[in-house]
Amino acid sequence: MKHLSGLLLSMVMSGSALASSPHGYGVHYIHGEGDVRGVKLAYQYHTKSWLPDNWHHVDMYFESSVNFWRFGDSGKYDQNFVLAVSPVLRYPVMTLYNRPLSIEFGIGLALLEDTEFAGKNVSTHYQFEDRLGLVYNLGEANIAMRYIHYSNAGFKSPNPGLDFLSLSYSSKF
């Protein structure tokens, strides 16, 4: 047992163990139009098995998240709870201070608790979650700036969509 706990501790403390782990997390601060603010907590599963062999520079992960959105001041505010899942592709575009800067793209599905939020009627609880972002690799972790858009893709009117900017920190565990 002592050897097993020592092995586990050395794996946790080792950067190579973190880099090879497929499991990760992300913490996002999100800010949307009309002063919508929120937090997005995400679990990430990193894989290359779904990609063609010649896409060796592309990284892929699946992100499952829970979002907590708030609109308005503390005395009178509107809130929304959102579950989302999205496949995400990441491709390095340049090196900045000897670290990769990547572009990221994903389209997933989201389930909104309320269809009326921040003065908008988005018609459906089911929405698409589209994202486009820049991700900077810090070695053991990443920081990212993303544009995230929620919309029902015109399946039902009205479809005004909800737009957010996200600043996030992510790492593997």
PDB file of C-alpha atoms in Angstrom:
ATOM      1  CA  MET A   1       0.000   0.000   0.000  1.00  0.00           C
ATOM      2  CA  LYS A   2       2.858   2.350   0.850  1.00  0.00           C
ATOM      3  CA  HIS A   3       4.404   1.786  -2.594  1.00  0.00           C
ATOM      4  CA  LEU A   4       1.065   2.375  -4.330  1.00  0.00           C
ATOM      5  CA  SER A   5       0.478   5.682  -2.528  1.00  0.00           C
ATOM      6  CA  GLY A   6       4.051   6.742  -3.346  1.00  0.00           C
ATOM      7  CA  LEU A   7       3.487   5.895  -7.009  1.00  0.00           C
ATOM      8  CA  LEU A   8       0.216   7.820  -7.111  1.00  0.00           C
ATOM      9  CA  LEU A   9       1.800  10.823  -5.401  1.00  0.00           C
ATOM     10  CA  SER A  10       4.709  10.844  -7.857  1.00  0.00           C
ATOM     11  CA  MET A  11       2.265  10.635 -10.800  1.00  0.00           C
ATOM     12  CA  VAL A  12       0.253  13.562  -9.464  1.00  0.00           C
ATOM     13  CA  MET A  13       3.383  15.639  -8.885  1.00  0.00           C
ATOM     14  CA  SER A  14       4.902  14.736 -12.262  1.00  0.00           C
ATOM     15  CA  GLY A  15       4.212  17.083 -15.159  1.00  0.00           C
ATOM     16  CA  SER A  16       4.441  14.198 -17.634  1.00  0.00           C
ATOM     17  CA  ALA A  17       1.641  12.377 -15.835  1.00  0.00           C
ATOM     18  CA  LEU A  18      -0.542  15.470 -16.099  1.00  0.00           C
ATOM     19  CA  ALA A  19       0.297  15.937 -19.748  1.00  0.00           C
ATOM     20  CA  SER A  20      -0.655  12.349 -20.571  1.00  0.00           C
ATOM     21  CA  SER A  21      -3.910  12.320 -18.608  1.00  0.00           C
ATOM     22  CA  PRO A  22      -7.018  12.524 -20.796  1.00  0.00           C
ATOM     23  CA  HIS A  23      -9.020  14.185 -17.998  1.00  0.00           C
ATOM     24  CA  GLY A  24      -9.157  17.912 -17.449  1.00  0.00           C
ATOM     25  CA  TYR A  25     -11.213  20.754 -16.076  1.00  0.00           C
ATOM     26  CA  GLY A  26     -11.989  24.310 -17.056  1.00  0.00           C
ATOM     27  CA  VAL A  27     -13.205  27.292 -15.071  1.00  0.00           C
ATOM     28  CA  HIS A  28     -14.690  30.099 -17.171  1.00  0.00           C
ATOM     29  CA  TYR A  29     -15.765  33.587 -16.225  1.00  0.00           C
ATOM     30  CA  ILE A  30     -18.361  34.608 -18.799  1.00  0.00           C
ATOM     31  CA  HIS A  31     -19.711  38.041 -19.612  1.00  0.00           C
ATOM     32  CA  GLY A  32     -22.576  38.543 -22.011  1.00  0.00           C
ATOM     33  CA  GLU A  33     -24.488  41.321 -23.652  1.00  0.00           C
ATOM     34  CA  GLY A  34     -26.716  43.377 -21.408  1.00  0.00           C
ATOM     35  CA  ASP A  35     -24.400  42.830 -18.428  1.00  0.00           C
ATOM     36  CA  VAL A  36     -25.010  39.083 -18.131  1.00  0.00           C
ATOM     37  CA  ARG A  37     -22.327  37.496 -15.968  1.00  0.00           C
ATOM     38  CA  GLY A  38     -21.672  33.937 -15.057  1.00  0.00           C
ATOM     39  CA  VAL A  39     -19.455  30.998 -14.315  1.00  0.00           C
ATOM     40  CA  LYS A  40     -18.992  27.888 -16.398  1.00  0.00           C
ATOM     41  CA  LEU A  41     -17.480  24.803 -14.719  1.00  0.00           C
ATOM     42  CA  ALA A  42     -16.349  22.141 -17.166  1.00  0.00           C
ATOM     43  CA  TYR A  43     -15.023  18.608 -17.306  1.00  0.00           C
ATOM     44  CA  GLN A  44     -12.870  17.870 -20.361  1.00  0.00           C
ATOM     45  CA  TYR A  45     -12.016  14.506 -21.881  1.00  0.00           C
ATOM     46  CA  HIS A  46      -9.052  14.778 -24.282  1.00  0.00           C
ATOM     47  CA  THR A  47      -8.727  12.227 -27.088  1.00  0.00           C
ATOM     48  CA  LYS A  48      -7.105  11.786 -30.476  1.00  0.00           C
ATOM     49  CA  SER A  49      -8.853   8.507 -31.302  1.00  0.00           C
ATOM     50  CA  TRP A  50     -11.674  10.244 -33.223  1.00  0.00           C
ATOM     51  CA  LEU A  51      -9.291  12.145 -35.524  1.00  0.00           C
ATOM     52  CA  PRO A  52      -7.725  10.965 -38.792  1.00  0.00           C
ATOM     53  CA  ASP A  53      -4.091   9.860 -38.499  1.00  0.00           C
ATOM     54  CA  ASN A  54      -2.799  12.761 -40.615  1.00  0.00           C
ATOM     55  CA  TRP A  55      -4.336  15.349 -38.222  1.00  0.00           C
ATOM     56  CA  HIS A  56      -1.421  14.991 -35.791  1.00  0.00           C
ATOM     57  CA  HIS A  57      -1.317  18.752 -34.996  1.00  0.00           C
ATOM     58  CA  VAL A  58      -5.004  18.906 -34.065  1.00  0.00           C
ATOM     59  CA  ASP A  59      -6.121  18.285 -30.479  1.00  0.00           C
ATOM     60  CA  MET A  60      -9.665  17.240 -29.647  1.00  0.00           C
ATOM     61  CA  TYR A  61     -11.605  17.158 -26.427  1.00  0.00           C
ATOM     62  CA  PHE A  62     -15.188  16.747 -25.305  1.00  0.00           C
ATOM     63  CA  GLU A  63     -16.400  19.267 -22.758  1.00  0.00           C
ATOM     64  CA  SER A  64     -19.350  18.787 -20.407  1.00  0.00           C
ATOM     65  CA  SER A  65     -20.257  21.870 -18.437  1.00  0.00           C
ATOM     66  CA  VAL A  66     -22.624  23.421 -15.986  1.00  0.00           C
ATOM     67  CA  ASN A  67     -23.250  27.163 -16.322  1.00  0.00           C
ATOM     68  CA  PHE A  68     -24.670  29.642 -13.844  1.00  0.00           C
ATOM     69  CA  TRP A  69     -25.779  32.916 -15.463  1.00  0.00           C
ATOM     70  CA  ARG A  70     -27.043  36.057 -13.743  1.00  0.00           C
ATOM     71  CA  PHE A  71     -28.516  39.259 -15.156  1.00  0.00           C
ATOM     72  CA  GLY A  72     -29.341  42.430 -13.212  1.00  0.00           C
ATOM     73  CA  ASP A  73     -28.410  43.815  -9.819  1.00  0.00           C
ATOM     74  CA  SER A  74     -28.470  41.809  -6.597  1.00  0.00           C
ATOM     75  CA  GLY A  75     -31.831  43.164  -5.432  1.00  0.00           C
ATOM     76  CA  LYS A  76     -33.665  42.131  -8.582  1.00  0.00           C
ATOM     77  CA  TYR A  77     -31.949  39.709 -10.902  1.00  0.00           C
ATOM     78  CA  ASP A  78     -32.685  37.004 -13.420  1.00  0.00           C
ATOM     79  CA  GLN A  79     -30.718  33.771 -13.392  1.00  0.00           C
ATOM     80  CA  ASN A  80     -30.372  30.737 -15.619  1.00  0.00           C
ATOM     81  CA  PHE A  81     -28.854  27.299 -15.184  1.00  0.00           C
ATOM     82  CA  VAL A  82     -27.388  25.617 -18.283  1.00  0.00           C
ATOM     83  CA  LEU A  83     -25.986  22.151 -19.029  1.00  0.00           C
ATOM     84  CA  ALA A  84     -23.866  21.758 -22.157  1.00  0.00           C
ATOM     85  CA  VAL A  85     -21.752  19.205 -23.997  1.00  0.00           C
ATOM     86  CA  SER A  86     -19.502  20.023 -26.933  1.00  0.00           C
ATOM     87  CA  PRO A  87     -16.776  18.428 -29.037  1.00  0.00           C
ATOM     88  CA  VAL A  88     -13.917  20.913 -29.465  1.00  0.00           C
ATOM     89  CA  LEU A  89     -11.024  21.026 -31.961  1.00  0.00           C
ATOM     90  CA  ARG A  90      -7.842  22.957 -31.211  1.00  0.00           C
ATOM     91  CA  TYR A  91      -5.098  23.797 -33.720  1.00  0.00           C
ATOM     92  CA  PRO A  92      -1.806  25.619 -32.981  1.00  0.00           C
ATOM     93  CA  VAL A  93      -1.381  28.700 -35.195  1.00  0.00           C
ATOM     94  CA  MET A  94       1.815  30.246 -33.813  1.00  0.00           C
ATOM     95  CA  THR A  95       4.353  30.288 -31.006  1.00  0.00           C
ATOM     96  CA  LEU A  96       4.380  33.156 -28.522  1.00  0.00           C
ATOM     97  CA  TYR A  97       7.183  33.326 -25.907  1.00  0.00           C
ATOM     98  CA  ASN A  98       8.104  29.721 -26.783  1.00  0.00           C
ATOM     99  CA  ARG A  99       4.573  28.466 -26.045  1.00  0.00           C
ATOM    100  CA  PRO A 100       1.846  27.481 -28.530  1.00  0.00           C
ATOM    101  CA  LEU A 101      -1.075  29.799 -29.246  1.00  0.00           C
ATOM    102  CA  SER A 102      -3.988  27.832 -30.690  1.00  0.00           C
ATOM    103  CA  ILE A 103      -7.322  28.545 -32.290  1.00  0.00           C
ATOM    104  CA  GLU A 104     -10.288  26.567 -31.015  1.00  0.00           C
ATOM    105  CA  PHE A 105     -13.656  25.718 -32.540  1.00  0.00           C
ATOM    106  CA  GLY A 106     -16.629  23.718 -31.281  1.00  0.00           C
ATOM    107  CA  ILE A 107     -20.346  23.200 -31.792  1.00  0.00           C
ATOM    108  CA  GLY A 108     -22.310  21.414 -29.106  1.00  0.00           C
ATOM    109  CA  LEU A 109     -25.691  21.163 -27.429  1.00  0.00           C
ATOM    110  CA  ALA A 110     -27.023  23.009 -24.403  1.00  0.00           C
ATOM    111  CA  LEU A 111     -30.073  22.708 -22.194  1.00  0.00           C
ATOM    112  CA  LEU A 112     -31.276  25.997 -20.663  1.00  0.00           C
ATOM    113  CA  GLU A 113     -33.426  26.005 -17.552  1.00  0.00           C
ATOM    114  CA  ASP A 114     -35.357  29.115 -18.654  1.00  0.00           C
ATOM    115  CA  THR A 115     -36.197  30.180 -22.205  1.00  0.00           C
ATOM    116  CA  GLU A 116     -36.708  33.790 -21.110  1.00  0.00           C
ATOM    117  CA  PHE A 117     -33.530  35.357 -19.805  1.00  0.00           C
ATOM    118  CA  ALA A 118     -31.974  38.827 -19.745  1.00  0.00           C
ATOM    119  CA  GLY A 119     -34.966  40.340 -21.507  1.00  0.00           C
ATOM    120  CA  LYS A 120     -34.847  37.827 -24.378  1.00  0.00           C
ATOM    121  CA  ASN A 121     -37.135  34.979 -25.356  1.00  0.00           C
ATOM    122  CA  VAL A 122     -34.934  32.267 -26.933  1.00  0.00           C
ATOM    123  CA  SER A 123     -37.990  30.023 -27.579  1.00  0.00           C
ATOM    124  CA  THR A 124     -36.489  26.617 -26.776  1.00  0.00           C
ATOM    125  CA  HIS A 125     -34.747  24.975 -23.847  1.00  0.00           C
ATOM    126  CA  TYR A 126     -32.481  23.154 -26.307  1.00  0.00           C
ATOM    127  CA  GLN A 127     -29.821  25.371 -27.873  1.00  0.00           C
ATOM    128  CA  PHE A 128     -26.623  24.975 -29.844  1.00  0.00           C
ATOM    129  CA  GLU A 129     -23.444  26.145 -28.133  1.00  0.00           C
ATOM    130  CA  ASP A 130     -20.949  27.501 -30.686  1.00  0.00           C
ATOM    131  CA  ARG A 131     -17.466  28.632 -29.688  1.00  0.00           C
ATOM    132  CA  LEU A 132     -14.442  30.212 -31.261  1.00  0.00           C
ATOM    133  CA  GLY A 133     -11.398  31.022 -29.171  1.00  0.00           C
ATOM    134  CA  LEU A 134      -7.709  31.633 -28.704  1.00  0.00           C
ATOM    135  CA  VAL A 135      -5.910  29.342 -26.265  1.00  0.00           C
ATOM    136  CA  TYR A 136      -2.452  30.008 -24.849  1.00  0.00           C
ATOM    137  CA  ASN A 137      -0.555  27.026 -23.461  1.00  0.00           C
ATOM    138  CA  LEU A 138       1.242  27.771 -20.175  1.00  0.00           C
ATOM    139  CA  GLY A 139       2.827  24.319 -19.962  1.00  0.00           C
ATOM    140  CA  GLU A 140       0.772  22.562 -17.299  1.00  0.00           C
ATOM    141  CA  ALA A 141      -2.326  24.682 -17.960  1.00  0.00           C
ATOM    142  CA  ASN A 142      -4.034  26.885 -20.541  1.00  0.00           C
ATOM    143  CA  ILE A 143      -5.668  30.286 -20.503  1.00  0.00           C
ATOM    144  CA  ALA A 144      -8.209  31.155 -23.167  1.00  0.00           C
ATOM    145  CA  MET A 145     -10.431  33.921 -24.498  1.00  0.00           C
ATOM    146  CA  ARG A 146     -13.539  32.651 -26.282  1.00  0.00           C
ATOM    147  CA  TYR A 147     -16.617  33.935 -28.034  1.00  0.00           C
ATOM    148  CA  ILE A 148     -19.569  31.656 -27.175  1.00  0.00           C
ATOM    149  CA  HIS A 149     -22.966  31.861 -28.884  1.00  0.00           C
ATOM    150  CA  TYR A 150     -26.170  30.051 -27.883  1.00  0.00           C
ATOM    151  CA  SER A 151     -28.949  29.726 -30.444  1.00  0.00           C
ATOM    152  CA  ASN A 152     -31.665  27.301 -31.520  1.00  0.00           C
ATOM    153  CA  ALA A 153     -30.440  27.579 -35.157  1.00  0.00           C
ATOM    154  CA  GLY A 154     -33.801  28.899 -36.315  1.00  0.00           C
ATOM    155  CA  PHE A 155     -35.803  25.786 -35.418  1.00  0.00           C
ATOM    156  CA  LYS A 156     -38.302  28.030 -33.617  1.00  0.00           C
ATOM    157  CA  SER A 157     -38.914  31.785 -33.554  1.00  0.00           C
ATOM    158  CA  PRO A 158     -37.912  34.041 -32.017  1.00  0.00           C
ATOM    159  CA  ASN A 159     -34.238  33.128 -32.118  1.00  0.00           C
ATOM    160  CA  PRO A 160     -32.274  36.158 -30.887  1.00  0.00           C
ATOM    161  CA  GLY A 161     -29.377  34.088 -29.536  1.00  0.00           C
ATOM    162  CA  LEU A 162     -27.218  34.821 -26.520  1.00  0.00           C
ATOM    163  CA  ASP A 163     -23.606  35.976 -26.919  1.00  0.00           C
ATOM    164  CA  PHE A 164     -20.788  35.725 -24.371  1.00  0.00           C
ATOM    165  CA  LEU A 165     -17.087  36.395 -24.007  1.00  0.00           C
ATOM    166  CA  SER A 166     -15.287  33.895 -21.814  1.00  0.00           C
ATOM    167  CA  LEU A 167     -11.981  34.094 -19.995  1.00  0.00           C
ATOM    168  CA  SER A 168     -10.918  30.665 -18.783  1.00  0.00           C
ATOM    169  CA  TYR A 169      -8.271  28.607 -17.069  1.00  0.00           C
ATOM    170  CA  SER A 170      -7.966  24.883 -17.766  1.00  0.00           C
ATOM    171  CA  SER A 171      -5.662  22.061 -16.805  1.00  0.00           C
ATOM    172  CA  LYS A 172      -5.485  18.288 -16.834  1.00  0.00           C
ATOM    173  CA  PHE A 173      -5.695  16.185 -13.671  1.00  0.00           C
TER     174      PHE A 173
END
